[in-house]
Short mmCIF file of C-alpha atoms in Angstrom, two decimals:
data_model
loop_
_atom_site.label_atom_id
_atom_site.label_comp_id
_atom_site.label_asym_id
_atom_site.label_seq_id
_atom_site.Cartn_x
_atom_site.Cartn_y
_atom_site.Cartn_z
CA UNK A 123 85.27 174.69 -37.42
CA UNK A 124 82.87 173.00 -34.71
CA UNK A 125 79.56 173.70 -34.56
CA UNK A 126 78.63 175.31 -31.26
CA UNK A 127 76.72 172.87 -29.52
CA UNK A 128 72.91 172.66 -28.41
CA UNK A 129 72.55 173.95 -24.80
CA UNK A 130 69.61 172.78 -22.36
CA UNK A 131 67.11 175.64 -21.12
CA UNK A 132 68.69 175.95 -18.20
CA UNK A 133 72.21 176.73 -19.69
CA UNK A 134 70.38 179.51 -21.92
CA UNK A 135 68.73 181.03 -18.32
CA UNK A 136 72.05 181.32 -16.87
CA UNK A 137 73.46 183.26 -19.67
CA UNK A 138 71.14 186.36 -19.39
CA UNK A 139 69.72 185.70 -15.63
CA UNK A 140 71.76 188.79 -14.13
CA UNK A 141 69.89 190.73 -16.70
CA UNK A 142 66.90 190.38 -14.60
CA UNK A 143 68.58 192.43 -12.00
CA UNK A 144 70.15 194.81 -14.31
CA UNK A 145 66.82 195.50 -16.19
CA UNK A 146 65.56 196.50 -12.62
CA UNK A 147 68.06 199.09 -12.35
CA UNK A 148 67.32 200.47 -16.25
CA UNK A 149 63.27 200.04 -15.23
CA UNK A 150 63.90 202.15 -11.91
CA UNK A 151 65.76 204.97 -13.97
CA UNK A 152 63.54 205.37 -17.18
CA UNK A 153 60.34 205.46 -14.68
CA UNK A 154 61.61 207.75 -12.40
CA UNK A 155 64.00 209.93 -14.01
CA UNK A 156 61.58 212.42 -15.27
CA UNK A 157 59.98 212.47 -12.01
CA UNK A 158 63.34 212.99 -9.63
CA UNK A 159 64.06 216.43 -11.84
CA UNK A 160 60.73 217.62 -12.34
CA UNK A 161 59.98 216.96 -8.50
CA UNK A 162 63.54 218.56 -7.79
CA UNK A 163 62.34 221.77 -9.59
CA UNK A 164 62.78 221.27 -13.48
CA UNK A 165 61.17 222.20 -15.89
CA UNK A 166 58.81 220.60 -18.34
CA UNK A 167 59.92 221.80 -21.49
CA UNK A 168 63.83 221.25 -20.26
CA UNK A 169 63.26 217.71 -18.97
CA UNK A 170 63.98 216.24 -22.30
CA UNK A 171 67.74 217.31 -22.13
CA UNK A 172 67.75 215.36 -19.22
CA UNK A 173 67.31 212.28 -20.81
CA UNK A 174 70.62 212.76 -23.17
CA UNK A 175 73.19 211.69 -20.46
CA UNK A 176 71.59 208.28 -20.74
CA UNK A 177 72.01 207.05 -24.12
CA UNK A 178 75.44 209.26 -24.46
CA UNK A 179 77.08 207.44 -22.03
CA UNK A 180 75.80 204.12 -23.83
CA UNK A 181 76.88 204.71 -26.84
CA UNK A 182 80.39 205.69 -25.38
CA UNK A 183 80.41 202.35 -22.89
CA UNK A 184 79.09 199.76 -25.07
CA UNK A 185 82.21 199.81 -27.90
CA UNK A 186 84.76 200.09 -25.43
CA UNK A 187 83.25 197.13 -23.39
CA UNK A 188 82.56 195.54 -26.87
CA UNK A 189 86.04 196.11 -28.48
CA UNK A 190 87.70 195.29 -24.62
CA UNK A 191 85.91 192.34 -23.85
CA UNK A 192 86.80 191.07 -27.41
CA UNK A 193 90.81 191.14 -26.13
CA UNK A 194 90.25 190.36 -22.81
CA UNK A 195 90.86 187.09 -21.45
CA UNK A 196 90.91 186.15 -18.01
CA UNK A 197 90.09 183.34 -14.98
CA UNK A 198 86.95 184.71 -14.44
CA UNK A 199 86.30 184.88 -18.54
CA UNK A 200 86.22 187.28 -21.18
CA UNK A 201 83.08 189.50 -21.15
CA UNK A 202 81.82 188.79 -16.90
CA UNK A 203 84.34 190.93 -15.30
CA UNK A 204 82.97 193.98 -17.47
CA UNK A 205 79.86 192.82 -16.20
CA UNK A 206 80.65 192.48 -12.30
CA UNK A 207 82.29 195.65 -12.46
CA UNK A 208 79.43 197.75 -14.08
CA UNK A 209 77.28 195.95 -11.61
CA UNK A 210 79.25 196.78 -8.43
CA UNK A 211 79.10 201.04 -9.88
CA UNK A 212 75.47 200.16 -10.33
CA UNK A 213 74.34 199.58 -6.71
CA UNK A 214 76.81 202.45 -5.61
CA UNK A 215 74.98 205.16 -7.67
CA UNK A 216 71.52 203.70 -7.39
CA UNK A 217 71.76 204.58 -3.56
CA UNK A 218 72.98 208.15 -4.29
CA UNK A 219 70.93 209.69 -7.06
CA UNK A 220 67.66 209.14 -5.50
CA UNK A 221 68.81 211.61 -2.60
CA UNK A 222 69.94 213.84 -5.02
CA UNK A 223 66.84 216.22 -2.70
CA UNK A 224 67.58 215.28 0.63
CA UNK A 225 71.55 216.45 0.88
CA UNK A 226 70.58 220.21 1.99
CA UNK A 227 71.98 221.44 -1.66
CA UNK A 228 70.31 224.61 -3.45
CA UNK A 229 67.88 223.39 -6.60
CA UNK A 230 70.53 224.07 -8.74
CA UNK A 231 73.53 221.77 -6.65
CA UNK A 232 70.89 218.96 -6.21
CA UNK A 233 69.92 219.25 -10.19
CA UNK A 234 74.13 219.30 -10.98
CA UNK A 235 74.38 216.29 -8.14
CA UNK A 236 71.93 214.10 -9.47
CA UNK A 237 72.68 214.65 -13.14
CA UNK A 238 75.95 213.25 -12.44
CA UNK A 239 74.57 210.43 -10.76
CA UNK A 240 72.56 210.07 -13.43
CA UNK A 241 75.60 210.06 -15.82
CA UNK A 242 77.68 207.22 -13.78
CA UNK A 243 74.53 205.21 -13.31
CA UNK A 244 73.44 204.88 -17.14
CA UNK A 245 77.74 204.31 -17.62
CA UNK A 246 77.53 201.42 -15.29
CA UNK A 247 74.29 199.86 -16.19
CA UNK A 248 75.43 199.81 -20.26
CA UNK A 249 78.61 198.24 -18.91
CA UNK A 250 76.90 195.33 -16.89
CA UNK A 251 73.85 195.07 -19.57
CA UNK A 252 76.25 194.90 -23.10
CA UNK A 253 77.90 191.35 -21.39
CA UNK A 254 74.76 189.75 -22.05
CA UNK A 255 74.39 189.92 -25.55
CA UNK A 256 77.87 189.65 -25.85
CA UNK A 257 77.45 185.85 -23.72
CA UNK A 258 74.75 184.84 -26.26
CA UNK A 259 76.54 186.22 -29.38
CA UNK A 260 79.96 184.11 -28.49
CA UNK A 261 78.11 181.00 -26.90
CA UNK A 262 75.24 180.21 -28.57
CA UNK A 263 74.11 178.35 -32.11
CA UNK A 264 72.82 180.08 -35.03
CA UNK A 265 69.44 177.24 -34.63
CA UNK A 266 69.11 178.56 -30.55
CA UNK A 267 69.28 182.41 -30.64
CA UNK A 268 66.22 183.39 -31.31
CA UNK A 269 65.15 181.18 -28.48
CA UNK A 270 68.17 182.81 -26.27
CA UNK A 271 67.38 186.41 -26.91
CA UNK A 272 63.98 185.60 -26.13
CA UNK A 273 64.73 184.18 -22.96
CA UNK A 274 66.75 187.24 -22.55
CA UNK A 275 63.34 189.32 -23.05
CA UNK A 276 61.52 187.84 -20.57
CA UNK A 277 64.04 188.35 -18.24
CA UNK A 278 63.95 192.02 -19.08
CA UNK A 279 60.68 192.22 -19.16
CA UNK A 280 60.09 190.34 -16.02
CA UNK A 281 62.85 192.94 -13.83
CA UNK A 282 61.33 195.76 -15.72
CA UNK A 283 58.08 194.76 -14.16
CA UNK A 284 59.41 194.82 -10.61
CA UNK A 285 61.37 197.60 -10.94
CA UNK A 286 58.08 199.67 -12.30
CA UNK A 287 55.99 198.26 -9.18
CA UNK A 288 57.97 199.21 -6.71
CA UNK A 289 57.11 203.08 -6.15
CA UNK A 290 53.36 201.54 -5.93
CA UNK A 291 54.29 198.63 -3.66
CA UNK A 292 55.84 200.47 -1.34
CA UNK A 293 53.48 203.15 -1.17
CA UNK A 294 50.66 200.49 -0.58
CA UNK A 295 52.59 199.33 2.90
CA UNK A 296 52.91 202.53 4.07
CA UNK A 297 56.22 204.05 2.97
CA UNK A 298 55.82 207.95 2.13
CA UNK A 299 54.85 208.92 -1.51
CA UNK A 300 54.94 212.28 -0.25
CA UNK A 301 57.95 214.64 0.47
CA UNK A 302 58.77 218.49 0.97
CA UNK A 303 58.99 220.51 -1.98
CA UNK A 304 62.04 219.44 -3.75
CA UNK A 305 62.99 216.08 -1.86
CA UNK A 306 62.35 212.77 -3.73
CA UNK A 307 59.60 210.53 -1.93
CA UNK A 308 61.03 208.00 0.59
CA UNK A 309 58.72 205.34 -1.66
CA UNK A 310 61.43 206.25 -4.80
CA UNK A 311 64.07 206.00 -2.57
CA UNK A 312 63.86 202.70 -0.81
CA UNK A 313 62.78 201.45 -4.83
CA UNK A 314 65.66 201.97 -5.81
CA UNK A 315 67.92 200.81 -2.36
CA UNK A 316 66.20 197.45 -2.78
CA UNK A 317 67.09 197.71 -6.99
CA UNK A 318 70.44 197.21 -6.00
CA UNK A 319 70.33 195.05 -3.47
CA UNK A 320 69.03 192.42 -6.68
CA UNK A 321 71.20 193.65 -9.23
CA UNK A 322 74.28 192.34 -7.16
CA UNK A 323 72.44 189.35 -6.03
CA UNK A 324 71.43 188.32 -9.88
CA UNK A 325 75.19 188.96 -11.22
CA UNK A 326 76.89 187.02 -8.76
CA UNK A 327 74.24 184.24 -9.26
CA UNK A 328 75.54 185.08 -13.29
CA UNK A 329 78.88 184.49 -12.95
CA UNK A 330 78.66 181.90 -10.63
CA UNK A 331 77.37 179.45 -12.96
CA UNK A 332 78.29 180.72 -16.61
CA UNK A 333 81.53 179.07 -17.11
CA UNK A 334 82.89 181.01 -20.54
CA UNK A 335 85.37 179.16 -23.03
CA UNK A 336 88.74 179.45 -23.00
CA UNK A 337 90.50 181.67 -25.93
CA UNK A 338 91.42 177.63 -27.62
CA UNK A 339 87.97 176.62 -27.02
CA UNK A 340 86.24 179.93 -28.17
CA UNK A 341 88.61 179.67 -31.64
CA UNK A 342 87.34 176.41 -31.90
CA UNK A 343 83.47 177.24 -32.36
CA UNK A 344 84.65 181.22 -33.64
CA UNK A 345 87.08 180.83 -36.46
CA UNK A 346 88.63 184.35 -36.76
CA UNK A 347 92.10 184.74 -37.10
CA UNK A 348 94.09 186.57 -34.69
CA UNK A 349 95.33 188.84 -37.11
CA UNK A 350 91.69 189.37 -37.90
CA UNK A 351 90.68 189.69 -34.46
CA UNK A 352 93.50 192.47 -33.05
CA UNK A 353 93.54 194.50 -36.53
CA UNK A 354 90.55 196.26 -36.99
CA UNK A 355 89.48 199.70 -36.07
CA UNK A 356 85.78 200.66 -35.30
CA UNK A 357 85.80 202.96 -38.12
CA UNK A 358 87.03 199.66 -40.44
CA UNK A 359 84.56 197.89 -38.97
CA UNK A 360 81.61 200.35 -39.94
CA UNK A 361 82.91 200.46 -43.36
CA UNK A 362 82.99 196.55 -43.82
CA UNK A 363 79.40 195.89 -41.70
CA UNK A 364 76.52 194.10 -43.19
CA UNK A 365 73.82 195.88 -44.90
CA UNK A 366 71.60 194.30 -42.51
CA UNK A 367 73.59 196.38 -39.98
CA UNK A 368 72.52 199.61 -41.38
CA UNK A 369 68.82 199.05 -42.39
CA UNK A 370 68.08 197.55 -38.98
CA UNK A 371 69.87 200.80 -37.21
CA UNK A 372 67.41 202.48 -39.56
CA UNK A 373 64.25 200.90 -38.04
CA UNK A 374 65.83 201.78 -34.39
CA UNK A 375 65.97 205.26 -35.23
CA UNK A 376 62.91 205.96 -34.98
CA UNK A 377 62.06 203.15 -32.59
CA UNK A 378 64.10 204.39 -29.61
CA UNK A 379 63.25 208.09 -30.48
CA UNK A 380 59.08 207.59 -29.98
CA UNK A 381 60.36 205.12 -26.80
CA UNK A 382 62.58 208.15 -25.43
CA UNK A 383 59.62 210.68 -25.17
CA UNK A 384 57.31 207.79 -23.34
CA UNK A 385 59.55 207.42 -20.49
CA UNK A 386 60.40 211.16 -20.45
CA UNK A 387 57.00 212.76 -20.89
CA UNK A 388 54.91 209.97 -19.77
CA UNK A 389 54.24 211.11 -15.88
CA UNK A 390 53.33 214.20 -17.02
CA UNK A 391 51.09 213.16 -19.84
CA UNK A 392 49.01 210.90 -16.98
CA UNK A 393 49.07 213.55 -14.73
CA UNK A 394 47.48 215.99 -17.05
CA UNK A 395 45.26 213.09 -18.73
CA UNK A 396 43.99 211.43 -15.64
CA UNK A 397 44.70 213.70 -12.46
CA UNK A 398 44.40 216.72 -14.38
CA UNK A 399 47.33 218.38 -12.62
CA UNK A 400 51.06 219.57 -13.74
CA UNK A 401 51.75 220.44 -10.67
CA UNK A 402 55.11 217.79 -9.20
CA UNK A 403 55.12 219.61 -5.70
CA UNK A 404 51.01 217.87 -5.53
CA UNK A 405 50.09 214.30 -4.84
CA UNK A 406 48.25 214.01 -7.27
CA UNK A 407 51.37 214.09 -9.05
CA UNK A 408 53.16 211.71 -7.17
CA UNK A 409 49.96 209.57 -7.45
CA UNK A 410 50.39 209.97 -11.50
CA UNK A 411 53.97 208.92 -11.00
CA UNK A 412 53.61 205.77 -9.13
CA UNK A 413 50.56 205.13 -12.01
CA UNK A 414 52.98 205.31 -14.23
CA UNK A 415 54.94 202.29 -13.11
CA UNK A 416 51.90 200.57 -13.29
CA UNK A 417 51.55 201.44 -16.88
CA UNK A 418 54.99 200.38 -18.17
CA UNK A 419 54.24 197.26 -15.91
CA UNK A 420 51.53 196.76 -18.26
CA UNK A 421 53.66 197.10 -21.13
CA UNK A 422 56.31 194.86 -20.11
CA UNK A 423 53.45 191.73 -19.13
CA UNK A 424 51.77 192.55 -22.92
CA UNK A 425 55.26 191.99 -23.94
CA UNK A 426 56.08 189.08 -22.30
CA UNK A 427 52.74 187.98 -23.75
CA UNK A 428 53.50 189.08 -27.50
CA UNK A 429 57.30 187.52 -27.35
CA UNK A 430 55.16 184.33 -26.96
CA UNK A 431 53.06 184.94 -30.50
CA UNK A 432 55.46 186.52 -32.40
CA UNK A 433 57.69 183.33 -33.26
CA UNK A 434 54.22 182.27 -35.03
CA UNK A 435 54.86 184.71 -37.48
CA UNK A 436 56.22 182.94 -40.56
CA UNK A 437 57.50 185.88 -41.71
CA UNK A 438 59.40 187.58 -38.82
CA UNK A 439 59.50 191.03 -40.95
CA UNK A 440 56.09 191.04 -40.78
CA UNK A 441 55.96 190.53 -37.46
CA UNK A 442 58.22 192.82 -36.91
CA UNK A 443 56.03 195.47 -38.35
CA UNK A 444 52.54 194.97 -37.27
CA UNK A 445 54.28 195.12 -33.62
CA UNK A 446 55.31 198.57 -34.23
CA UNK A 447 52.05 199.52 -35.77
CA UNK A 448 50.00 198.06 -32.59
CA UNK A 449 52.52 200.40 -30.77
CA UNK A 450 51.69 203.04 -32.64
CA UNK A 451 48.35 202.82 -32.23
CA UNK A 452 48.56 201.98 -28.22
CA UNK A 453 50.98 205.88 -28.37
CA UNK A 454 48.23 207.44 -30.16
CA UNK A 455 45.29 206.52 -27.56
CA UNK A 456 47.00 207.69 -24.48
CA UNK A 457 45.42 211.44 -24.33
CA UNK A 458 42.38 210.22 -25.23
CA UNK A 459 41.87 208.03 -22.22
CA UNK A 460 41.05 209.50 -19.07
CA UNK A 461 40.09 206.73 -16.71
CA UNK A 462 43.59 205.61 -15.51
CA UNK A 463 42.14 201.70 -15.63
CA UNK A 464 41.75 202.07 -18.99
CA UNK A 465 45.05 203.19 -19.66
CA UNK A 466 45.77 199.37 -19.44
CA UNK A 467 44.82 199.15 -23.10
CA UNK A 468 47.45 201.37 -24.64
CA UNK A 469 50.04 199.93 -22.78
CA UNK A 470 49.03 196.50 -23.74
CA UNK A 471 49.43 197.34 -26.88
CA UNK A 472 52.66 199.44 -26.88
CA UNK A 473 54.27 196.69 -25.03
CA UNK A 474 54.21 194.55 -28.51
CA UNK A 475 56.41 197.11 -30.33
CA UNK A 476 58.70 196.82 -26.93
CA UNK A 477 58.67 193.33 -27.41
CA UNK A 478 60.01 193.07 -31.08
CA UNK A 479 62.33 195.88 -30.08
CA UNK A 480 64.09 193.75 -27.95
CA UNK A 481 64.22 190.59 -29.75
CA UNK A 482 64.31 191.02 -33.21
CA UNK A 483 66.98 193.77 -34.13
CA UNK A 484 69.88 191.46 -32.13
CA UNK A 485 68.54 188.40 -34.32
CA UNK A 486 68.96 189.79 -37.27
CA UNK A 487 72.30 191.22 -36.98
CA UNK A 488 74.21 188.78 -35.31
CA UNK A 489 73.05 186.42 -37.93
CA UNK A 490 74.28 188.57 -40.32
CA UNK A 491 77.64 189.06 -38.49
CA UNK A 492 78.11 185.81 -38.64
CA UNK A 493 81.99 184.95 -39.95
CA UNK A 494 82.78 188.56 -39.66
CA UNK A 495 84.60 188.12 -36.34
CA UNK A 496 84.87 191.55 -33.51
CA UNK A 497 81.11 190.34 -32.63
CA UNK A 498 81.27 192.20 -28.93
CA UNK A 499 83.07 195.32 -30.82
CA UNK A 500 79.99 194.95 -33.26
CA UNK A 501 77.20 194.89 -30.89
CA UNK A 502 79.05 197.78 -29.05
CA UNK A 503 78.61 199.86 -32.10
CA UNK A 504 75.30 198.50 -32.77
CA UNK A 505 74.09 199.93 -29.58
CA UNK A 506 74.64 203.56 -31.37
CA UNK A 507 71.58 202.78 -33.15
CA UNK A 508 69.79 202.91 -29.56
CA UNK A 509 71.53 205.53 -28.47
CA UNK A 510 72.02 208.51 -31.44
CA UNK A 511 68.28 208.16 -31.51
CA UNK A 512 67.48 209.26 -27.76
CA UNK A 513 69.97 211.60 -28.08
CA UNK A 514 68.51 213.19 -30.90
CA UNK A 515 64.95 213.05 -29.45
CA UNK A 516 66.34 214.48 -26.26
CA UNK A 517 67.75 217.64 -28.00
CA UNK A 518 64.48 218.18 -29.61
CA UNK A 519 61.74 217.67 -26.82
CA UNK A 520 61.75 220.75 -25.83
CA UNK A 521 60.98 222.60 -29.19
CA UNK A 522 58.36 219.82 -30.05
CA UNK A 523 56.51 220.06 -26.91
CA UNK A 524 56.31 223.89 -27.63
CA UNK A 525 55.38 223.52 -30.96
CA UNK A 526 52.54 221.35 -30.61
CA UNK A 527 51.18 223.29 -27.19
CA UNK A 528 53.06 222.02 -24.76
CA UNK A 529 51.02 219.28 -23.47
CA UNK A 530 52.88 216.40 -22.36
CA UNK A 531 50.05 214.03 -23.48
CA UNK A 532 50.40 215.15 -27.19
CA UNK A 533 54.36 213.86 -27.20
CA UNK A 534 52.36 209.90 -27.08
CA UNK A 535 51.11 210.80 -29.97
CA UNK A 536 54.49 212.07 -31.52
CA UNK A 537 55.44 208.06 -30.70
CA UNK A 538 52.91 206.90 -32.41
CA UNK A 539 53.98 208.72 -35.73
CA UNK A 540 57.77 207.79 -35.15
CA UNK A 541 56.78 204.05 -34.56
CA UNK A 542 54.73 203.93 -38.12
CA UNK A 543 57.44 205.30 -39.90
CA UNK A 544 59.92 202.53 -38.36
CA UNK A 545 57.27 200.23 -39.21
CA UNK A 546 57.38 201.26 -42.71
CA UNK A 547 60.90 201.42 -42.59
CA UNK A 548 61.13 197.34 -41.83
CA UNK A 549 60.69 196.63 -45.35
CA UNK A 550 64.13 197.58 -46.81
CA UNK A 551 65.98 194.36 -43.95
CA UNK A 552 67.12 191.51 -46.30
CA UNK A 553 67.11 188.30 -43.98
CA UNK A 554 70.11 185.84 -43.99
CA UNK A 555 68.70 182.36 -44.07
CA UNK A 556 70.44 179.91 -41.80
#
């Protein structure tokens, strides 16, 4: 077997640079998603069951791209036509949900129209955003990918920063954060118009310079025979997975469940914290919801700045853990906090949980997959650890939020609890040394 060579910086950027653009797209929706239904008319204690279209149709996508892309070979290379094509759907449906308001439907049509623009949008952006992984999984050294994913992170952080500003931006020059009852802002709108004007731009810039190895070359550095390769069945493969495999999926659980209820209640949390209104037809509202871009702006520059410390760590476990617990502790300020400057803090904070959420988890498995072969089909499944959690947070919002008094503020601190306990849960991951 060859070892998979070194690549320059610049070889690693190209990998993951259309995930810039695709992480502007995912920014856009977990923002604004909340805020499209509840200014279309839903409500509160219902929005949560908004939010399970999302990861459902991810953790449908992802293992068909994964297990597809694993068998596909083509001119244009294995896993970048999934990725062009979920792209291409991307830009389509980010220029019809956000008019979900303005089509002259009844409150129920536009709620039925933009949930299943909602649908094809989160199907689209899983099948351009699982390529990327895939790229660095197939392509890169055991000694570089920590240093890939974590180029990879900035990249996400850094579209997930542009895609929160936007609402704001655009309401600064002038464009209208205001809108009849029931019509989504022009200032959402043209956010996410632009979105997809970069998404396209970043993944043809992607597949214009990744150049992907040939199914001789790719055997070369991948030693898995074909037999291997075409035999298995995604129930086999579960069966025959790493431990590290399941006790990471463990710590996502409750990761992605306290991450769920920030982007779904956390409008309505700053509303009521710092506006003091609950009230989506008001501006005050709308002023709350372009804050709240800010906000996860926040989170993704204190992640950006954390991804930078956190390979200081000797132990990355550790690290692992005290970034969920500074999460946790950012969740469990945010109601206490009324001055929406200070709201920085929190965010700061929950942004280093985001960014060992991102980087760490896809370290430590595909070092552990390592030999086992099916690596897209693996980080296809993999993504169900992502995805059962939101699902199962979705289906119970709406009976937490009424059990603890339906304040929308009191779900951060819900986060909070669910990120100690993945905290705690970090101890049971047995590292494979290189």
């Amino acid at each position: 077997m060859k070892q998979k060579p070194d690549l320059s910086f610049w070889n690693l950027w190209n990998l993951s640079f259309g995930f810039f653009g695709v992480q502007i797209a995912y920014a856009l929706q977990s923002a604004n998603i909340s805020r499209i239904f509840a200014t279309l008319g839903a409500d509160p204690h219902n929005l949560s069951y908004f939010w399970i279209l999302p990861p459902l149709m991810g953790i449908l996508v992802q293992p068909i791209v994964g297990t597809l892309s694993d068998k596909t070979w083509t001119r244009f290379g294995r896993r970048i036509p999934y990725l062009f094509v979920g792209a291409a759907m991307a830009v389509l449906v980010m220029c019809l949900l956000p008019n979900s308001g303005s089509l002259g439907l009844t409150v129920s049509a536009a709620m039925i129209f933009g949930l299943i623009a909602l649908m094809f949008l989160d199907t689209s952006i899983n099948m351009a955003m699982q390529p990327f992984k895939m790229l660095v999984g197939d392509m890169v050294n055991e000694k570089q990918k920590a240093k890939a994913y974590s180029i990879q992170s900035f990249l996400c952080n850094a579209g997930s920063v542009a895609g929160y500003l936007f609402p704001f931006i655009f309401t600064a020059i002038g464009i209208s954060n205001v809108a009849p009852e029931g019509v989504v802002p022009d200032s959402v709108i043209w956010s996410f118009y632009i979105g997809a004007a970069i998404l396209i731009l970043c993944v043809i810039y992607t597949t214009m310079k990744v150049k992907e190895w040939n199914p001789k070359e790719y055997r070369e550095y991948n030693p898995v025979s074909e037999e291997k390769e075409e035999s298995a069945n995604w129930i086999t493969l579960l069966k025959n997975a790493p431990s590290t495999f399941w006790k990471v999926g463990l710590v996502q659980f409750f990761c992605w469940a306290a991450f769920l209820y920030m982007w779904n209640y956390s409008t309505g949390a700053i509303a009521e914290t710092v506006w003091n209104t609950t009230n989506p037809a008001s501006e005050s509202f709308q002023t709350a919801g372009n804050w709240v871009g800010i906000l996860f702006a926040v989170q993704a520059v204190g992640s950006v700045v954390w991804a930078a410390i956190l390979p200081r760590f000797s132990n990355t476990k550790m690290a692992y853990a005290v970034s969920l617990l500074l999460g946790a502790i950012g969740f469990a300020m945010v109601p206490f906090i009324h001055d929406q400057y200070l709201q920085f803090v929190p965010f700061l904070l929950i942004g280093c949980a985001w960014a060992a959420m991102l980087a760490m988890p896809f370290t430590f498995v595909t070092n552990a997959l390592q030999g086992y072969g099916h690596m897209g089909a693996y980080l296809g499944l993999f993504n169900g650890t992502i995805c059962i959690p939101q699902i199962v947070a979705a289906l119970c919002g709406g009976l937490i939020l009424t059990m603890i008094g339906s304040h929308q503020s009191s779900m951060m601190i819900v986060s909070g609890v669910l990120l100690v306990i993945g905290a705690c849960c970090v101890g049971v991951i047995k590292t494979k040394k290189s």
